[in-house]
Coordinates of C-alpha atoms and ligand atoms in Angstrom, one line a residue:
M23 CA 21.1 35.9 136.7
A24 CA 20.0 39.6 136.9
E25 CA 21.6 39.7 140.4
H26 CA 24.8 38.3 139.1
N27 CA 24.9 41.0 136.4
D28 CA 24.4 43.7 139.0
V29 CA 27.3 42.4 141.1
K30 CA 29.5 42.2 138.0
K31 CA 28.6 45.8 137.1
I32 CA 29.2 47.0 140.6
N33 CA 32.6 45.3 140.5
E34 CA 33.4 46.7 137.1
T35 CA 32.5 50.3 138.3
A36 CA 34.6 49.8 141.4
G37 CA 37.5 48.7 139.1
Y38 CA 37.1 51.8 136.9
Q39 CA 37.0 54.0 139.9
R40 CA 40.2 52.5 141.3
T41 CA 41.8 52.9 137.9
I42 CA 40.7 56.5 137.7
A43 CA 41.9 57.1 141.2
E44 CA 45.3 55.6 140.3
H45 CA 45.5 57.8 137.2
K46 CA 44.7 60.8 139.3
R47 CA 47.5 59.9 141.7
T48 CA 49.9 59.4 138.8
I49 CA 48.9 62.7 137.3
A50 CA 49.2 64.4 140.7
E51 CA 52.7 62.8 141.1
Q52 CA 53.7 63.9 137.6
E53 CA 52.5 67.4 138.3
R54 CA 54.6 67.4 141.5
T55 CA 57.6 66.2 139.5
I56 CA 57.1 68.9 136.8
A57 CA 56.8 71.5 139.5
E58 CA 60.0 70.3 141.1
Q59 CA 61.8 70.3 137.7
E60 CA 60.5 73.8 137.1
R61 CA 62.0 74.9 140.5
T62 CA 65.3 73.2 139.6
I63 CA 65.4 74.9 136.1
A64 CA 64.6 78.3 137.8
E65 CA 67.4 77.7 140.2
Q66 CA 69.8 76.7 137.5
E67 CA 68.8 79.8 135.5
R68 CA 69.5 82.0 138.6
T69 CA 72.9 80.3 139.0
I70 CA 73.8 80.8 135.3
A71 CA 72.7 84.4 135.5
E72 CA 74.9 84.9 138.7
H73 CA 77.9 83.2 136.9
K74 CA 77.4 85.4 133.8
E75 CA 77.3 88.5 136.1
R76 CA 80.5 87.4 137.8
I77 CA 82.2 86.7 134.4
D78 CA 81.2 90.1 133.1
I79 CA 82.6 91.7 136.3
E80 CA 85.9 89.8 135.8
K81 CA 86.1 90.7 132.1
K82 CA 85.6 94.4 133.0
K83 CA 88.4 94.1 135.6
V84 CA 90.7 92.5 133.1
I85 CA 90.0 95.3 130.6
E86 CA 90.6 97.9 133.3
I87 CA 93.8 96.3 134.4
S88 CA 94.9 95.8 130.8
E89 CA 94.2 99.5 130.0
V90 CA 96.2 100.6 133.1
V91 CA 99.1 98.3 132.1
E92 CA 98.9 99.6 128.5
Q93 CA 98.9 103.2 129.6
T94 CA 101.7 102.6 132.1
S95 CA 103.8 100.9 129.4
M96 CA 103.2 103.9 127.1
L97 CA 104.1 106.3 130.0
L98 CA 107.3 104.4 130.8
S99 CA 108.2 104.3 127.1
R100 CA 107.7 108.1 126.8
V101 CA 109.8 108.7 130.0
M102 CA 112.5 106.6 128.4
E103 CA 112.3 108.6 125.2
L104 CA 112.7 111.8 127.1
R105 CA 116.1 110.6 128.3
D106 CA 117.0 109.3 124.8
P107 CA 115.1 111.7 122.4
Y108 CA 116.7 110.1 119.3
T109 CA 114.7 106.9 120.0
K110 CA 111.4 108.9 120.0
G111 CA 108.7 106.7 118.4
H112 CA 111.2 103.8 118.1
S113 CA 109.3 101.5 120.6
E114 CA 106.0 102.1 118.8
H115 CA 107.6 101.4 115.4
V116 CA 109.2 98.2 116.6
G117 CA 105.7 97.2 117.9
E118 CA 104.0 97.9 114.6
I119 CA 106.7 96.0 112.6
A120 CA 106.5 93.0 115.0
V121 CA 102.7 93.0 115.0
N122 CA 102.6 93.1 111.1
F123 CA 105.3 90.4 111.1
V124 CA 103.2 87.9 113.0
T125 CA 99.9 88.8 111.4
L126 CA 101.2 88.6 107.9
N127 CA 103.1 85.3 108.4
P128 CA 100.6 82.4 108.8
L129 CA 103.5 79.9 109.1
L130 CA 104.3 81.4 112.6
N131 CA 100.9 80.3 113.8
F132 CA 101.1 83.0 116.4
P133 CA 98.2 83.0 118.9
K134 CA 95.9 85.8 118.1
E135 CA 95.2 86.7 121.7
K136 CA 98.9 87.3 122.3
I137 CA 99.2 90.0 119.6
P138 CA 98.4 92.9 121.9
M139 CA 101.3 91.6 124.2
I140 CA 103.7 92.1 121.3
Y141 CA 102.9 95.8 121.2
R142 CA 103.2 96.1 125.0
A143 CA 106.6 94.2 124.8
A144 CA 107.7 96.7 122.1
L145 CA 106.8 99.7 124.3
L146 CA 108.9 98.2 127.1
H147 CA 111.7 96.5 125.2
D148 CA 114.3 99.2 125.9
I149 CA 112.9 100.2 129.3
G150 CA 116.2 99.3 131.0
K151 CA 117.7 102.4 129.3
I152 CA 116.0 104.3 132.1
G153 CA 118.9 103.2 134.3
I154 CA 121.7 104.2 131.8
S155 CA 123.4 107.6 131.9
E156 CA 122.1 110.1 129.4
Q157 CA 125.6 111.1 128.4
V158 CA 126.3 107.5 127.4
L159 CA 122.9 107.1 125.6
N160 CA 123.3 110.3 123.6
K161 CA 127.1 110.2 123.0
P162 CA 127.6 111.2 119.4
T163 CA 131.1 109.7 119.3
K164 CA 132.4 106.1 119.6
L165 CA 131.6 104.4 122.9
T166 CA 134.4 103.1 125.1
E167 CA 134.4 99.4 126.2
A168 CA 133.0 100.4 129.6
E169 CA 130.2 102.5 128.0
L170 CA 129.4 99.5 125.7
V171 CA 129.1 97.3 128.8
M172 CA 126.8 99.8 130.4
I173 CA 124.6 100.1 127.3
K174 CA 124.4 96.3 127.0
Y175 CA 123.2 96.0 130.5
H176 CA 119.9 97.7 129.5
T177 CA 118.4 94.2 128.7
N178 CA 119.0 92.7 132.1
L179 CA 118.1 96.0 133.8
G180 CA 114.8 96.2 131.9
Y181 CA 114.0 92.5 132.6
N182 CA 114.7 93.0 136.3
L183 CA 112.5 96.0 136.4
I184 CA 109.4 94.3 135.0
K185 CA 109.9 90.6 136.1
S186 CA 107.9 91.0 139.3
F187 CA 104.9 92.6 137.6
L188 CA 102.1 90.6 136.0
F189 CA 103.4 90.6 132.4
D190 CA 103.1 87.7 130.0
K191 CA 106.4 85.7 129.6
L192 CA 106.5 87.0 126.0
V193 CA 107.2 90.6 127.4
G194 CA 110.1 89.4 129.6
D195 CA 111.6 87.4 126.7
A196 CA 111.4 90.4 124.3
I197 CA 113.1 92.7 126.9
L198 CA 115.8 90.3 127.9
Y199 CA 116.7 88.7 124.6
H200 CA 116.1 91.3 121.9
H201 CA 119.9 91.7 121.3
E202 CA 120.6 88.0 121.0
N203 CA 122.1 87.1 117.6
F204 CA 121.1 84.0 115.7
D205 CA 124.8 82.9 115.6
G206 CA 125.2 83.1 119.3
S207 CA 127.3 86.4 119.3
G208 CA 124.7 88.6 120.9
Y209 CA 123.9 89.5 124.5
P210 CA 123.1 89.1 127.4
E211 CA 123.4 85.3 127.3
G212 CA 124.8 84.5 123.9
L213 CA 121.8 82.3 123.0
K214 CA 122.0 80.6 119.6
G215 CA 119.3 79.8 116.9
N216 CA 116.0 78.5 118.3
E217 CA 117.3 78.9 121.9
I218 CA 116.3 82.5 121.4
P219 CA 112.5 82.9 121.9
L220 CA 110.6 83.6 118.7
I221 CA 109.5 87.0 119.9
A222 CA 113.1 88.1 120.5
R223 CA 114.1 86.9 117.0
I224 CA 111.4 89.0 115.5
F225 CA 112.3 92.0 117.7
R226 CA 116.0 91.6 116.6
I227 CA 114.9 92.3 113.0
A228 CA 112.4 95.0 113.8
D229 CA 114.7 96.8 116.2
Y230 CA 117.7 96.7 113.9
Y231 CA 115.6 98.0 110.9
D232 CA 114.0 100.8 112.8
A233 CA 117.3 101.9 114.4
L234 CA 118.9 102.2 110.9
T235 CA 115.9 104.0 109.3
S236 CA 115.7 106.5 112.2
S237 CA 118.2 109.4 112.8
R238 CA 120.8 108.9 115.6
P239 CA 123.2 111.4 117.3
Y240 CA 126.0 110.0 115.1
R241 CA 124.2 109.7 111.7
P242 CA 121.0 110.7 109.8
A243 CA 118.2 108.2 109.1
L244 CA 119.1 105.7 106.3
E245 CA 116.9 104.9 103.3
P246 CA 115.1 101.5 103.6
E247 CA 117.2 100.0 100.7
V248 CA 120.4 101.1 102.4
A249 CA 119.2 99.7 105.7
L250 CA 118.3 96.4 104.1
R251 CA 121.7 96.2 102.4
I252 CA 123.4 96.7 105.8
M253 CA 121.2 94.1 107.4
K254 CA 121.9 91.5 104.7
G255 CA 125.6 92.1 105.4
D256 CA 125.0 91.4 109.1
S257 CA 122.6 88.5 108.6
R258 CA 124.3 86.4 111.2
C259 CA 122.2 88.4 113.7
F260 CA 118.9 87.1 112.3
D261 CA 116.9 83.9 112.0
P262 CA 117.3 83.2 108.3
N263 CA 113.7 82.2 107.7
L264 CA 112.3 85.2 109.5
F265 CA 114.7 87.5 107.7
S266 CA 113.8 86.1 104.3
F267 CA 110.2 86.7 105.1
F268 CA 111.0 90.3 106.3
V269 CA 112.9 91.0 103.1
E270 CA 110.1 89.6 100.9
S271 CA 107.3 91.5 102.7
I272 CA 109.1 94.6 103.9
E273 CA 106.6 97.0 102.2
H274 CA 103.7 95.5 104.2
I275 CA 105.6 94.8 107.4
T276 CA 106.8 98.4 107.8
K277 CA 103.3 99.9 107.2
K278 CA 101.4 101.2 110.2
A279 CA 99.7 98.3 112.0
S280 CA 96.4 98.3 113.8
V281 CA 96.9 96.7 117.2
P282 CA 93.9 94.9 118.5
S283 CA 92.8 95.5 122.1
E284 CA 93.3 92.7 124.6
V285 CA 89.8 91.5 125.2
P286 CA 88.0 92.6 122.1
N287 CA 84.5 91.3 122.8
A288 CA 84.3 92.2 126.5
R289 CA 83.6 95.8 125.8
N290 CA 80.1 95.1 124.7
Ligands
FE2_303 FE1 117.7 97.4 123.1

């Protein structure tokens, strides 16, 4: 009986030892798995860090390009104003009015990231005037038919100048269509109503208002109330909803606007 108990104990001990050995193997395997997982996590962290670095570099490049484009747009706008001194500051004013217009009107649901583009579009909207003779641009008396045709060509000329550069479509639309009238009587294509891109319908109002309230070779600057009266009399030019909003909010719309930079968070 004692012998039987001894054998039983030996067997039990051997069983425990096997179980312990198995546990040890399992623990060793788990440790290997954990070590592998740690390596994988470390690799993923390295990959994330590399991606982040690449994204930061790309963001920096976008900012640099954006700043160059901004400065080039400003330079071109100044060059144009040298040829047509009466329009000095006009492009900036149109930009400020248009930026206020979209930021103050929530119904337009204008994408926030496109707001800096509006200002750029404004700086360049009359860029085609670079190709128009100074005598015609600054003529203090009534323009002939041929001179009018020449002046009207500044929209196509401007668009052709910038179309091969990397500008947002909005900039091209503003340059090409800012003289289209809502009733279809404008140029260059005689577009009507909503066929005219939103940005061009906004610019039509901003451009018209700033032209009237600035001095010209053929007349002094008009008072805002007089300008509004003239615009109301020529309302066929404007999108009626946008024009009503402009009339209602004119005091705020014509204030100096703060134009956000293109990639606001990437500077940090
Ligand atoms: Fe124009």
